[in-house]
CSV table of C-alpha atoms in Angstrom, one decimal:
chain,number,residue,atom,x,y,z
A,1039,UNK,CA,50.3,97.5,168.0
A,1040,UNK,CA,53.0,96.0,170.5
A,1041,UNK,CA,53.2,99.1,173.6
A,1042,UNK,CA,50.5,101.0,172.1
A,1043,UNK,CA,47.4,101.2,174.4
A,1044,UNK,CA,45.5,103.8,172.8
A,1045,UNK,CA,45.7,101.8,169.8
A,1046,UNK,CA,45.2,98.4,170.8
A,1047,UNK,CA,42.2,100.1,172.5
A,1048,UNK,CA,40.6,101.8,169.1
A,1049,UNK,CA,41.1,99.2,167.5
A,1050,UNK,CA,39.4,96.8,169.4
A,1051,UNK,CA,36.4,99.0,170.1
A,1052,UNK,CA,35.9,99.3,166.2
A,1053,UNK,CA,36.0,95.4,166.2
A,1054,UNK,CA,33.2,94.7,168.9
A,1055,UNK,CA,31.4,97.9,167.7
A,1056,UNK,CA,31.2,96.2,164.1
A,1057,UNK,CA,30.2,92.8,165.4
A,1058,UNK,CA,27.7,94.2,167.7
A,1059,UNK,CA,25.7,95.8,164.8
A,1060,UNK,CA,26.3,93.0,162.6
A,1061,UNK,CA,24.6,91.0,165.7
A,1062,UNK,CA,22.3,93.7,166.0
A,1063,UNK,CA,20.9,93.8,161.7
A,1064,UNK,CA,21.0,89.7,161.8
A,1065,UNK,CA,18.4,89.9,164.7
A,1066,UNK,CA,16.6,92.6,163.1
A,1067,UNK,CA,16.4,90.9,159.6
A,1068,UNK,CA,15.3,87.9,161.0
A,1069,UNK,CA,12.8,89.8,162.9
A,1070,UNK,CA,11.6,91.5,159.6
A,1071,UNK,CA,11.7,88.3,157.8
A,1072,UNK,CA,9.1,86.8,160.2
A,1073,UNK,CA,7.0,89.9,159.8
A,1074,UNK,CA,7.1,89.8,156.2
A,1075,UNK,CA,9.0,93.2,155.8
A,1076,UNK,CA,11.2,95.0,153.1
A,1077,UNK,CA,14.4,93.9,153.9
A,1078,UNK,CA,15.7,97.3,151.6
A,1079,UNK,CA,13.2,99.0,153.6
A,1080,UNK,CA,15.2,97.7,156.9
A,1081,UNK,CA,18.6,98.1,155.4
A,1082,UNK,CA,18.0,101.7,154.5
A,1083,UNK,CA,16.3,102.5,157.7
A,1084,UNK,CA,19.4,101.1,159.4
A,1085,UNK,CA,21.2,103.2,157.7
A,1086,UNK,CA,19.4,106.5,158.6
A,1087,UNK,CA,19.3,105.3,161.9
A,1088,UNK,CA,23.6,104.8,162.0
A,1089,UNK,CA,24.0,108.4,160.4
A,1090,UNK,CA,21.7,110.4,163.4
A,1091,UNK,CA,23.0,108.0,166.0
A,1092,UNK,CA,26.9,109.2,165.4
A,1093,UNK,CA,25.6,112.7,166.3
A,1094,UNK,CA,23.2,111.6,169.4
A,1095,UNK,CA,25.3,109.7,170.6
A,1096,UNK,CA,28.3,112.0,170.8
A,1097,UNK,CA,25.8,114.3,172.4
A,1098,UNK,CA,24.3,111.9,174.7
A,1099,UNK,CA,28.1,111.2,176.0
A,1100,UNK,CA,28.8,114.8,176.5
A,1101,UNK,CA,25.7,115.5,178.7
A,1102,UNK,CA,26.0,112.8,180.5
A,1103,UNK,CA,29.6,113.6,181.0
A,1104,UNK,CA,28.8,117.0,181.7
A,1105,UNK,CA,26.4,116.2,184.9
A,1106,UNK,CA,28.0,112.5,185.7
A,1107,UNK,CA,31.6,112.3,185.1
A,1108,UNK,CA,32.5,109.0,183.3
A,1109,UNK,CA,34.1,106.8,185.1
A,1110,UNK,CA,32.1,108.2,188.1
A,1111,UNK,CA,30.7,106.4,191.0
A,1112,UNK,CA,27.3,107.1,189.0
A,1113,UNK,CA,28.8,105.6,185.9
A,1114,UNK,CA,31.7,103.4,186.5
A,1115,UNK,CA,31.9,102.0,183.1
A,1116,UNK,CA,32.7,98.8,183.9
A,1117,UNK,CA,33.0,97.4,180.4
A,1118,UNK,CA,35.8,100.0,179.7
A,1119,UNK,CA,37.5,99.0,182.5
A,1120,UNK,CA,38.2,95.4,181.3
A,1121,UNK,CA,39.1,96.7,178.0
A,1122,UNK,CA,41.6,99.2,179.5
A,1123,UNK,CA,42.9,96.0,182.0
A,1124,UNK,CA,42.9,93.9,178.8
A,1125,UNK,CA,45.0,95.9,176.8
A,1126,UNK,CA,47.5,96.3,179.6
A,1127,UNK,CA,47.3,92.8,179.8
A,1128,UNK,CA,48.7,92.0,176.4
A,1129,UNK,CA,51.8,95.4,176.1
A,1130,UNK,CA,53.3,93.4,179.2
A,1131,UNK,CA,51.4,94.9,182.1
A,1132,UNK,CA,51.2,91.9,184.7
A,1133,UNK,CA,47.8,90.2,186.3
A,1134,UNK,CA,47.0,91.6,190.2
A,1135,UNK,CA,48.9,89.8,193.3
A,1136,UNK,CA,47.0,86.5,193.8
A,1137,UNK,CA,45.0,86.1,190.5
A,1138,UNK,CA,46.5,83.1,189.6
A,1139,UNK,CA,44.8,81.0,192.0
A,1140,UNK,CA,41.0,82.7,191.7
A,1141,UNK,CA,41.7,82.1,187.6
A,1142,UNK,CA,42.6,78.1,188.3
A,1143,UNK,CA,39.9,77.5,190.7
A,1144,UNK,CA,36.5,78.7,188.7
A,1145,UNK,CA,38.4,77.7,185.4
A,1146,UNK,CA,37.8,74.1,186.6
A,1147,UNK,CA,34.3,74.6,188.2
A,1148,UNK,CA,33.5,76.0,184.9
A,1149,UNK,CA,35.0,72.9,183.0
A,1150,UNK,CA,33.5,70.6,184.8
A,1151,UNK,CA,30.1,71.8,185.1
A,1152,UNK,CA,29.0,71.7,181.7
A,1153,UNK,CA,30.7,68.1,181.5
A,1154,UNK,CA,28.4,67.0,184.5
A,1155,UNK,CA,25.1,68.8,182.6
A,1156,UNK,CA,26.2,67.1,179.3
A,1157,UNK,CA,26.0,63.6,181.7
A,1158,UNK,CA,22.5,64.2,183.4
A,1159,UNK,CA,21.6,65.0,180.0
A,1160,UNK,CA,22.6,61.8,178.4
A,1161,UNK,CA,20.9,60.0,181.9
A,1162,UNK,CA,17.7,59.2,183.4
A,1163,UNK,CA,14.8,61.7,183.5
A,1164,UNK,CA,15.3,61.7,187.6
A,1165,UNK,CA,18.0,62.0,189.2
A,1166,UNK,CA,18.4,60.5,192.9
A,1167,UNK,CA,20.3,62.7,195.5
A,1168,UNK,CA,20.0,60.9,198.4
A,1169,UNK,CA,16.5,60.8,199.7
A,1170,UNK,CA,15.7,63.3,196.8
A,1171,UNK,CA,15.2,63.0,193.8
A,1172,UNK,CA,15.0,65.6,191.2
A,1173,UNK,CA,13.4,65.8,187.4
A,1174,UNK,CA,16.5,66.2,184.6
A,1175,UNK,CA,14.8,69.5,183.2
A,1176,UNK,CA,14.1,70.8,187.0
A,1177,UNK,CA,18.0,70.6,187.4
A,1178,UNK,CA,18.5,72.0,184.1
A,1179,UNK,CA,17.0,74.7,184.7
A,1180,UNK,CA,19.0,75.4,187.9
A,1181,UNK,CA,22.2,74.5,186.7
A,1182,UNK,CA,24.8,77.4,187.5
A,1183,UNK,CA,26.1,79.0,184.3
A,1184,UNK,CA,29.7,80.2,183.4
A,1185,UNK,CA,29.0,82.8,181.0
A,1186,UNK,CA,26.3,83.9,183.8
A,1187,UNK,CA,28.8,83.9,186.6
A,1188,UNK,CA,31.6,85.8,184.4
A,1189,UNK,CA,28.7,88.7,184.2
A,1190,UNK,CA,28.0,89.2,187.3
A,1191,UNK,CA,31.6,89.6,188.0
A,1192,UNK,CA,32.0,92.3,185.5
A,1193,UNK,CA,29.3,94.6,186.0
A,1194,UNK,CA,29.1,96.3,189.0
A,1195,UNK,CA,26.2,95.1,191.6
A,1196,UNK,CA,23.6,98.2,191.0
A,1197,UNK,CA,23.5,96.4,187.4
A,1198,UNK,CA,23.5,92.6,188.3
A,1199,UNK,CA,21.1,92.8,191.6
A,1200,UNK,CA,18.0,94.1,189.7
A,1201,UNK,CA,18.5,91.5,187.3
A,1202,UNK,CA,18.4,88.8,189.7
A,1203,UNK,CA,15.8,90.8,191.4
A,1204,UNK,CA,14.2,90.1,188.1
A,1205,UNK,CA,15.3,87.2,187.7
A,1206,UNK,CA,14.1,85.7,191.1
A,1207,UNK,CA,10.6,87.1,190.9
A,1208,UNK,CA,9.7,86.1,187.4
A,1209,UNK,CA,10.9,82.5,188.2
A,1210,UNK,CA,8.4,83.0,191.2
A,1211,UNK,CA,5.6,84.1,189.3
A,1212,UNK,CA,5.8,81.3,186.6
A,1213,UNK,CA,6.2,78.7,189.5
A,1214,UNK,CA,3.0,80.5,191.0
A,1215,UNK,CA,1.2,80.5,187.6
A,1216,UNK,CA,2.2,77.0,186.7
A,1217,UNK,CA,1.0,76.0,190.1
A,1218,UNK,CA,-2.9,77.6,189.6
A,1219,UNK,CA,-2.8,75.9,185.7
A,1220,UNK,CA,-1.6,72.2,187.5
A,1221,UNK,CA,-4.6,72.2,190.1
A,1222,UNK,CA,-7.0,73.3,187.5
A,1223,UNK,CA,-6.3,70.6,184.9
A,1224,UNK,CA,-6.8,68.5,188.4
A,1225,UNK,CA,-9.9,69.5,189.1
A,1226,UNK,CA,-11.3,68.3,185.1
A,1227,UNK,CA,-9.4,65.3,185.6
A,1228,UNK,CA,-6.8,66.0,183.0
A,1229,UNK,CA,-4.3,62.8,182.5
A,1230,UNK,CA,-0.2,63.7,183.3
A,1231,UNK,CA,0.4,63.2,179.7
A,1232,UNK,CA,-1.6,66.0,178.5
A,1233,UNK,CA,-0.5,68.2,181.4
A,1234,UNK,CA,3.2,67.2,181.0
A,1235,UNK,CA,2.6,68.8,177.1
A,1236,UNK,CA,0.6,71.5,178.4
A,1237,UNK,CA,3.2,72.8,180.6
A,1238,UNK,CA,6.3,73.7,179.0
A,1239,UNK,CA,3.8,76.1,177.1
A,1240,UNK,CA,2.7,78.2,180.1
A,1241,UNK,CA,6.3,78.4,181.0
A,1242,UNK,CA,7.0,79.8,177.5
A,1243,UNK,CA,3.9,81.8,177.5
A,1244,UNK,CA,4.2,83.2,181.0
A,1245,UNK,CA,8.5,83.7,179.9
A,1246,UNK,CA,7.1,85.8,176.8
A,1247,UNK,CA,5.2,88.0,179.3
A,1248,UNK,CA,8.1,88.3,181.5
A,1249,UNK,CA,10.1,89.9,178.5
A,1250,UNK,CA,7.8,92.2,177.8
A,1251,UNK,CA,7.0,93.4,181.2
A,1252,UNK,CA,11.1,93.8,181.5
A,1253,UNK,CA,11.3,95.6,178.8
A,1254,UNK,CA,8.9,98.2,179.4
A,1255,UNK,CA,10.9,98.8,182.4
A,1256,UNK,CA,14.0,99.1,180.8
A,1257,UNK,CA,12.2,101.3,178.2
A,1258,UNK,CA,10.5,103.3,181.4
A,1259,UNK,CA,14.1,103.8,183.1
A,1260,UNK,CA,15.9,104.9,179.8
A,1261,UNK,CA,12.9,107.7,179.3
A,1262,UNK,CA,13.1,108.7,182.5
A,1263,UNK,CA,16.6,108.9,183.2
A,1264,UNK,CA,16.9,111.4,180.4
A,1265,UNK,CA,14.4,113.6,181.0
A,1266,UNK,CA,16.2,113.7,184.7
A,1267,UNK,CA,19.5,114.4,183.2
A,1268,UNK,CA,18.2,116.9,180.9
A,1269,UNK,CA,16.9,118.7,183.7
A,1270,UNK,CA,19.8,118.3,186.0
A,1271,UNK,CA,22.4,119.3,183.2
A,1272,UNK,CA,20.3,122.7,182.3
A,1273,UNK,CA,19.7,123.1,186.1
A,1274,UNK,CA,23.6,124.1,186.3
């Protein structure tokens, strides 16, 4: 729709709102496939669950809105910003002074990292850096990531620190963990070979606990925010 915004903006919501929940029911399926569950049971409860959420949702928005206005500086919307500067983008609006350059730049950081990963991958299992020398999935693990990066740029930092907060101390804890597990396989006398297959299971184990202790805070912040907003909106 050449010069609509509006439209070029409905539309495209409807586009990523159907490929979320078809993102959504695949991981849900699957997750009912490994439990063994109906999947007519699942479909139908998706399909109870889409006709409520049209109505709580709609009323979710309009509290919120009512005690946060959105975009506020409580609720920038970030997301809905780059859809708005997108679809100015392509009716013939033109890019900020100065982008150009900042687009070039990371563009070829970005290209060129994942050709120099796809190298150490295909190379030794230690790497020399001078006087150092570093373990292939060590680096790995480290390696910067474009889609990461392109996040953090896009959400605003109240929603990217906590997640590297997160981020930071879980990697902490597992190195802490993985630490304690090394020195006791010491002490019995355990060989390297067994240890070497030993650990990438307490990382997975000790990253399994790490979901689940994020999500209950998640879960814990979503509860609480709305009993705080219910309060705030019927303290008006």
């Amino acid at each position: 729709m050449p010069g609509n915004l509006v439209g070029n903006l409905v539309a495209g919501g409807i586009a990523e709102a159907g490929a979320q929940q078809a993102g959504d029911l695949m991981q849900d399926l699957k997750t009912g496939h490994l439990l063994n569950a109906s999947p007519r049971a699942q479909f139908v409860a998706q399909m109870i669950g889409s006709v409520f959420s049209v109505f709580i949702t709609a009323g979710a928005y309009i509290l919120y809105n009512k005690v946060y206005p959105i975009p506020g500086p409580e609720l920038p919307a970030p997301t809905a910003q780059v859809w708005l500067d997108m679809a100015r983008l392509v009716n013939g609006h033109p890019l900020p002074p100065h982008v150009w350059p900042f687009i070039a730049v990371f563009a070829g950081v970005f290209i060129i990292l994942p050709i120099l990963a796809l190298l150490i991958d295909r190379g030794k299992d230690t790497i020399a850096l001078g006087s150092l020398n570093l373990r292939k999935n060590t680096l790995q693990r480290w390696w910067p990531s474009g889609i990461a990066f392109a996040i953090g740029i896009y959400n605003t930092p109240n929603f990217t620190l906590m997640r590297a907060v997160g981020a930071i101390g879980a990697a902490c804890v597992t190195e802490v963990i993985v630490a304690r597990e090394r020195k006791q396989h010491i002490l019995i006398g355990t060989d390297d070979r067994m240890w070497n297959q030993q650990e990438p299971l307490i990382r997975r184990k000790v990253a399994m606990m790490a979901i689940i202790v994020a999500s209950g805070f998640v879960l814990g912040e979503g509860t609480f925010s709305f009993f705080i907003l219910l309060s705030q909106a019927f303290s008006k």
